Amino acid sequence: MNGPDGSADFDHEDLEFDTPTGGPVRFKAEFGPDKVLPFRAPVVGRLVRLGRGWVVRQYRLPRSAQSDLGAREALEHEVNAAVAIERAHQRGEHPGLFLRVVGHNLDAEEPFLLYEPPPPRATRLLSARPSGRRLTETMGQLLVAARVLERTGHVCRTIAPSTVWWNGQGIRLGEPYAAVPIGHPREPVGEAPWASPEQLAGHGHSDPRDDLWSVARVLYAVVSGQPGPAAEPPPELGAYPQLTALREARAFAGGSAERRTVAEILRALNHPDPVPTRDRAAPENGEYTRLVEEKRRRFGVERRPRPPGEGTRGPGRRETSEVLCPYCLGPVRYDESNLHLPTDQGEYEPFVPADEPAELRRDDMLRRAFQRCPNPSGIGDHHLPVPYLRNGRPLTVVTVGGSLTGKTHLLAAMMSEIEQGGLEPYGITAEPLSPEWHQRFVRERLQPLRDGKVLPRTASTRFAQFADGLLLTTRGQTRPLMFFDLAGEDLSGHDEATRFLAGAGAFIFVVDPLRALRLPELDPHRERIGIRERDLGDEAFAAVLSRVPRSDGLVMTPSAVVLNKSDLVRFEPAVASWLLNPPPTGRIEETLRRESEETYAFLRRHGSGAWLRPFTDSARCTLHFVSATGRQERGGSFPHGVTPRRVLTPLLSILAMAGLVEETDPEEVGL
């Protein structure tokens, strides 16, 4: 049997994918031959007949290119953009401006997405060159398409004569194969003069006005019959009155900041806005603002003293400072007469530094040494790493959440990002606090996760141990950072395992969208895993918040709330605009505040207020969209590995509140 294009016989098999609305479907499928696409390589394309004759186009990342992380990232961006457009626009007032996406499967052995083909007898816009009323309609349609892309949080980056179809009635944009979220670091994509100068140079961050430049240049080519100069406004623009609105809006300006917005041009043309503007005065946003302002009144920044040694430059090491033992909460001071070295059998043997004459070897042994805690509470022998006692004031971070919320995966993903230099852009260097601890964490957590394995559940314990620790150096100071990761049932209890909570330095509250959100698209995942929605929040949240000190009714321990597994809701516009962008490196306070507001609004809109109790109960708290793995597990593994998303942002927020992030005011973050 010949395929729809008459070129070759089709192969036959079943094809399973998710529709744009989130539902899984399965079709009998017949596949045409692969076609190499130079502009999309290594992705290949082919025709597919679904069921009894529905012909679609498939774009697939072949098995030979699975190690190309950039290609996979681009495919994921494309899926996000195509689905967001479909959800926001195809059922709106201006249908038909985009090729419709049929489905996608990023977890398939060869990830793919499907589109309906271009309309029959469609041609390229530049070949059609509409004029008069048709040209006016075409201008409006292209501007509406750019506005839709903007309101779904994306920049197309490939609006050009080769990607704009004309069917005799109007335009249709091709697949958004190079789309990225607004604010994504620019990369050199496209060709002059269709791509904006900033985009071609790879300077700054993607802006909706990049697409405006492309729309303007395509329309100029339609009117004039020539492409015009690569980076400057065409000199004879005044000769084309059809382009007056674009000229007056400076759509041809070489810098995006000089161009007016698409919405402003549509208003100038008396054209309705195709997608309702996100209302920042919506009840959820107003509720967030009101709560923050109330906290500021109760704990104003001018009245909140800065803890000693935070946010200031000072000596990097304090050899004899007294610190709090994180286990028993008793005071402990560095004591060279009470040191021990760990053995291969897990025991401790006495160590006297003075007995080692070689200075370099002595320093190395001190890095590995532990000191027995005086243990005034008598809770059982425990030891502290010597670097914990010989540096600045320690900061302990506790991940909080019920079982299966992804706390362990989140912590492992954070540490993996730090291992790869994720904190260096913020002027922070990191090294292991205890080499033995860190090696064990790498062996048992980091490496398996990097290998695509699902990590085992955290075992219950009667004595909380640190998962791992780091020495962070920044702003002229060195401070220990240590992480607790307890099982959800231990956090919900009130026994000795949770004694340490009263002395914790910060909390990361982990929200599971499968439990917290009422979105129907999550129902198939809930059914598959056996999880139900919970309007009463997380028991671990309530238990922890009830055990920590308060002042004037509010928890004073800095915290962050993360919506983990955000990849499950990545097609929601509020999530997509954050999840696929890297953590902020500039204007950090402002960015954290905006993300907190939008995460709060999303959780409040789609879940009960109980899930936001850590924010409402805490004096200083930020909120974040996060995905520890970037994708779903299949049969106990992640077949294509993991791609963590924004996992360092909540930690960055906590470090900023502790005065460890350069160019941020620790008193402003979290408020």
Coordinates of N, CA, C and O in Angstrom, one line a residue, residues 57-159:
R57 N 1.4 14.6 10.4 CA 2.9 14.7 10.3 C 3.5 14.4 11.7 O 3.1 15.0 12.7
Q58 N 4.5 13.5 11.7 CA 5.2 13.3 12.9 C 6.6 13.8 12.8 O 7.3 13.6 11.8
Y59 N 7.0 14.4 13.9 CA 8.4 14.9 14.1 C 9.0 14.2 15.3 O 8.5 14.2 16.4
R60 N 10.1 13.4 15.0 CA 10.6 12.4 16.0 C 12.1 12.6 16.2 O 12.9 12.9 15.2
L61 N 12.5 12.4 17.4 CA 14.0 12.4 17.7 C 14.4 10.9 17.7 O 14.1 10.1 18.5
P62 N 15.2 10.6 16.6 CA 15.5 9.1 16.5 C 16.4 8.6 17.5 O 17.1 9.4 18.3
R63 N 16.5 7.3 17.6 CA 17.3 6.7 18.7 C 18.7 7.1 18.6 O 19.4 7.2 19.6
S64 N 19.2 7.3 17.4 CA 20.6 7.7 17.2 C 21.0 9.0 17.8 O 22.2 9.3 17.9
A65 N 20.0 9.8 18.1 CA 20.2 11.2 18.6 C 19.8 11.4 20.0 O 19.7 12.5 20.5
Q66 N 19.6 10.2 20.7 CA 19.1 10.3 22.1 C 20.1 11.1 23.0 O 19.7 11.6 24.1
S67 N 21.4 11.0 22.7 CA 22.3 11.7 23.6 C 22.5 13.2 23.3 O 23.2 13.9 24.0
D68 N 21.7 13.7 22.3 CA 21.8 15.1 22.0 C 20.8 15.8 22.9 O 19.6 16.0 22.6
L69 N 21.3 16.3 24.0 CA 20.4 17.0 25.0 C 19.8 18.3 24.5 O 18.7 18.6 24.8
G70 N 20.6 19.0 23.6 CA 20.0 20.2 23.0 C 18.8 19.9 22.1 O 17.8 20.7 22.2
A71 N 18.9 18.8 21.4 CA 17.8 18.5 20.5 C 16.5 18.1 21.3 O 15.4 18.4 21.0
R72 N 16.8 17.3 22.4 CA 15.7 16.9 23.2 C 15.0 18.2 23.9 O 13.8 18.3 24.0
E73 N 15.9 19.1 24.3 CA 15.4 20.3 25.0 C 14.5 21.1 24.0 O 13.4 21.6 24.3
A74 N 15.0 21.2 22.7 CA 14.2 21.9 21.7 C 12.9 21.3 21.5 O 11.9 22.0 21.3
L75 N 12.9 19.9 21.4 CA 11.6 19.2 21.2 C 10.7 19.5 22.3 O 9.4 19.6 22.1
E76 N 11.2 19.5 23.6 CA 10.3 19.7 24.7 C 9.8 21.2 24.7 O 8.6 21.4 25.0
H77 N 10.6 22.1 24.3 CA 10.1 23.5 24.2 C 9.0 23.6 23.1 O 8.0 24.3 23.3
E78 N 9.2 22.8 22.0 CA 8.2 22.9 20.9 C 6.9 22.3 21.4 O 5.8 22.8 21.1
V79 N 6.9 21.2 22.1 CA 5.7 20.6 22.6 C 5.0 21.5 23.6 O 3.8 21.7 23.5
N80 N 5.7 22.2 24.5 CA 5.1 23.1 25.4 C 4.4 24.2 24.6 O 3.3 24.6 25.0
A81 N 5.1 24.8 23.6 CA 4.6 25.9 22.9 C 3.3 25.5 22.1 O 2.3 26.1 22.1
A82 N 3.4 24.3 21.4 CA 2.3 23.9 20.5 C 1.1 23.6 21.4 O 0.0 24.0 21.0
V83 N 1.3 22.9 22.5 CA 0.1 22.6 23.4 C -0.5 23.8 24.0 O -1.7 24.0 24.1
A84 N 0.4 24.7 24.4 CA -0.1 26.0 25.0 C -0.9 26.8 24.0 O -2.0 27.4 24.3
I85 N -0.4 26.8 22.8 CA -1.2 27.5 21.7 C -2.5 26.9 21.5 O -3.6 27.5 21.4
E86 N -2.5 25.5 21.4 CA -3.8 24.8 21.2 C -4.8 25.1 22.3 O -5.9 25.3 22.0
R87 N -4.3 25.0 23.5 CA -5.2 25.2 24.6 C -5.7 26.6 24.7 O -6.9 26.9 25.0
A88 N -4.9 27.6 24.4 CA -5.3 29.0 24.6 C -6.0 29.6 23.5 O -6.8 30.5 23.6
H89 N -5.8 29.0 22.3 CA -6.2 29.8 21.1 C -7.2 29.1 20.2 O -8.1 29.7 19.7
Q90 N -7.0 27.8 19.9 CA -7.8 27.1 18.9 C -9.3 27.2 19.1 O -10.1 27.1 18.1
R91 N -9.7 27.3 20.3 CA -11.1 27.4 20.6 C -11.6 28.8 20.9 O -12.6 29.1 21.4
G92 N -10.7 29.8 20.6 CA -11.0 31.2 20.8 C -11.6 31.8 19.6 O -12.2 31.2 18.8
E93 N -11.5 33.2 19.5 CA -12.2 33.9 18.5 C -11.4 33.9 17.2 O -11.9 34.4 16.2
H94 N -10.2 33.5 17.2 CA -9.4 33.5 16.0 C -8.8 32.2 15.6 O -7.6 32.0 15.6
P95 N -9.6 31.2 15.4 CA -9.0 29.8 15.1 C -8.3 29.8 13.8 O -8.6 30.6 12.9
G96 N -7.4 28.8 13.6 CA -6.8 28.5 12.3 C -5.6 29.3 12.0 O -5.0 29.2 10.9
L97 N -5.0 30.0 13.0 CA -3.8 30.8 12.7 C -2.5 29.9 12.8 O -1.4 30.3 12.4
F98 N -2.6 28.7 13.4 CA -1.5 27.9 13.7 C -1.8 26.5 13.2 O -3.0 26.0 13.2
L99 N -0.8 25.7 12.7 CA -1.0 24.3 12.5 C -1.3 23.6 13.8 O -0.7 23.8 14.8
R100 N -2.4 22.8 13.7 CA -2.9 22.2 15.0 C -2.0 21.0 15.4 O -1.7 20.2 14.6
V101 N -1.7 21.0 16.7 CA -0.9 19.9 17.2 C -2.0 18.8 17.6 O -3.0 19.1 18.1
V102 N -1.6 17.6 17.2 CA -2.5 16.4 17.4 C -2.2 15.7 18.7 O -3.1 15.3 19.5
G103 N -0.9 15.5 19.0 CA -0.5 14.8 20.2 C 1.0 14.8 20.4 O 1.7 15.3 19.5
H104 N 1.5 14.2 21.5 CA 2.9 14.2 21.8 C 3.2 13.0 22.7 O 2.3 12.6 23.5
N105 N 4.4 12.6 22.7 CA 4.9 11.6 23.7 C 6.4 11.8 23.9 O 7.2 11.3 23.1
L106 N 6.7 12.5 24.9 CA 8.2 12.8 25.2 C 8.8 11.7 25.9 O 10.0 11.7 26.1
D107 N 8.0 10.7 26.4 CA 8.6 9.6 27.2 C 8.7 8.3 26.3 O 9.1 7.3 26.8
A108 N 8.3 8.4 25.0 CA 8.5 7.3 24.1 C 10.0 7.0 23.9 O 10.8 7.8 24.2
E109 N 10.2 5.8 23.4 CA 11.6 5.4 23.2 C 12.3 6.4 22.2 O 13.4 6.7 22.3
E110 N 11.4 6.9 21.2 CA 11.9 7.9 20.3 C 10.8 9.0 20.5 O 9.7 9.0 19.9
P111 N 11.1 10.1 21.3 CA 10.1 11.1 21.6 C 9.6 11.8 20.3 O 10.4 12.0 19.3
F112 N 8.3 12.2 20.3 CA 7.8 12.7 19.1 C 6.6 13.6 19.4 O 6.1 13.7 20.5
L113 N 6.2 14.4 18.3 CA 4.9 15.1 18.4 C 4.3 15.1 17.0 O 5.0 14.8 16.0
L114 N 3.0 15.3 17.0 CA 2.2 15.1 15.7 C 1.4 16.4 15.4 O 0.9 17.0 16.4
Y115 N 1.4 16.8 14.2 CA 0.6 17.9 13.7 C -0.3 17.5 12.6 O 0.0 16.6 11.8
E116 N -1.4 18.3 12.4 CA -2.2 18.2 11.2 C -1.3 18.9 10.1 O -0.6 19.8 10.4
P117 N -1.4 18.4 8.9 CA -0.6 19.0 7.8 C -1.2 20.4 7.4 O -2.3 20.8 7.8
P118 N -0.4 21.2 6.6 CA -1.0 22.5 6.2 C -2.2 22.3 5.3 O -2.5 21.2 4.8
P119 N -3.1 23.3 5.2 CA -4.3 23.2 4.5 C -4.0 22.8 3.0 O -3.0 23.1 2.5
P120 N -5.0 22.1 2.4 CA -4.8 21.7 1.0 C -4.6 23.0 0.1 O -5.3 24.0 0.4
R121 N -3.8 22.9 -0.9 CA -3.5 24.0 -1.8 C -2.9 25.2 -1.1 O -2.9 26.3 -1.7
A122 N -2.4 25.1 0.1 CA -1.8 26.2 0.7 C -0.4 26.5 0.1 O 0.3 25.6 -0.4
T123 N -0.1 27.8 0.0 CA 1.2 28.2 -0.5 C 1.9 29.1 0.5 O 1.3 29.5 1.5
R124 N 3.1 29.5 0.2 CA 3.8 30.4 1.1 C 3.3 31.8 0.9 O 3.0 32.2 -0.2
L125 N 3.2 32.5 2.0 CA 2.7 33.9 2.0 C 3.4 34.8 1.0 O 2.8 35.5 0.3
L126 N 4.7 34.6 0.9 CA 5.5 35.5 0.1 C 5.2 35.2 -1.4 O 5.3 36.1 -2.2
S127 N 4.8 34.0 -1.7 CA 4.5 33.7 -3.1 C 3.1 34.3 -3.4 O 2.9 34.7 -4.6
A128 N 2.2 34.3 -2.5 CA 0.8 34.8 -2.7 C 0.8 36.3 -2.8 O 0.1 36.9 -3.6
R129 N 1.6 37.0 -2.0 CA 1.7 38.4 -1.9 C 0.3 39.1 -2.0 O -0.1 39.8 -2.9
P130 N -0.6 38.9 -0.9 CA -1.9 39.5 -0.9 C -1.8 41.0 -0.9 O -0.8 41.6 -0.4
S131 N -2.8 41.7 -1.4 CA -2.8 43.1 -1.4 C -4.2 43.6 -1.0 O -5.1 42.9 -0.8
G132 N -4.3 45.0 -0.8 CA -5.6 45.6 -0.5 C -6.1 45.1 0.8 O -5.4 45.0 1.8
R133 N -7.4 44.7 0.8 CA -8.1 44.3 2.0 C -7.4 43.0 2.5 O -7.3 42.8 3.7
R134 N -7.0 42.1 1.6 CA -6.4 40.9 2.0 C -5.1 41.1 2.8 O -4.7 40.5 3.8
L135 N -4.3 42.2 2.3 CA -3.1 42.5 3.0 C -3.4 43.0 4.4 O -2.7 42.7 5.4
T136 N -4.4 43.9 4.6 CA -4.8 44.4 5.9 C -5.2 43.2 6.8 O -4.8 43.2 8.0
E137 N -6.0 42.3 6.3 CA -6.3 41.1 7.1 C -5.1 40.3 7.5 O -5.0 39.8 8.6
T138 N -4.2 40.1 6.5 CA -3.0 39.4 6.8 C -2.2 40.0 7.9 O -1.7 39.3 8.8
M139 N -2.0 41.4 7.9 CA -1.3 42.1 8.9 C -2.0 41.8 10.3 O -1.3 41.5 11.2
G140 N -3.3 41.9 10.3 CA -4.0 41.7 11.6 C -3.8 40.2 12.1 O -3.5 40.0 13.3
Q141 N -3.8 39.3 11.2 CA -3.7 37.9 11.6 C -2.3 37.6 12.1 O -2.1 36.9 13.1
L142 N -1.2 38.1 11.4 CA 0.1 37.9 11.9 C 0.4 38.6 13.3 O 1.0 38.0 14.1
L143 N -0.2 39.8 13.5 CA 0.0 40.4 14.8 C -0.8 39.6 15.8 O -0.3 39.5 17.0
V144 N -2.0 39.1 15.5 CA -2.7 38.3 16.5 C -2.0 37.0 16.8 O -1.9 36.6 18.0
A145 N -1.4 36.4 15.8 CA -0.6 35.2 16.1 C 0.6 35.5 17.0 O 0.9 34.8 17.9
A146 N 1.3 36.6 16.8 CA 2.4 37.0 17.7 C 1.9 37.3 19.1 O 2.5 37.0 20.1
R147 N 0.7 37.9 19.2 CA 0.1 38.2 20.5 C -0.3 36.9 21.2 O -0.1 36.8 22.4
V148 N -0.8 35.9 20.5 CA -1.2 34.6 21.1 C 0.1 34.0 21.6 O 0.1 33.5 22.8
L149 N 1.2 34.0 20.8 CA 2.4 33.4 21.3 C 2.9 34.1 22.6 O 3.3 33.5 23.6
E150 N 2.7 35.4 22.6 CA 3.2 36.2 23.8 C 2.3 35.8 25.0 O 2.8 35.6 26.1
R151 N 1.0 35.7 24.9 CA 0.1 35.4 26.0 C 0.3 34.0 26.5 O -0.1 33.7 27.6
T152 N 0.8 33.1 25.7 CA 1.1 31.8 26.1 C 2.5 31.6 26.7 O 2.9 30.5 27.1
G153 N 3.2 32.8 26.7 CA 4.5 32.8 27.4 C 5.6 32.3 26.5 O 6.7 31.9 27.0
H154 N 5.5 32.4 25.1 CA 6.5 31.9 24.2 C 6.9 33.0 23.2 O 6.2 33.9 22.8
V155 N 8.2 32.8 22.7 CA 8.7 33.5 21.5 C 8.9 32.5 20.5 O 9.6 31.5 20.7
C156 N 8.4 32.7 19.3 CA 8.4 31.7 18.2 C 9.8 31.6 17.6 O 10.4 30.5 17.4
R157 N 10.5 32.7 17.3 CA 11.8 32.8 16.8 C 12.0 32.4 15.4 O 13.1 32.6 14.8
T158 N 11.0 31.8 14.7 CA 11.2 31.4 13.3 C 10.1 31.9 12.4 O 9.7 31.3 11.4
I159 N 9.4 33.0 12.7 CA 8.5 33.6 11.8 C 9.2 34.2 10.6 O 10.1 35.1 10.8

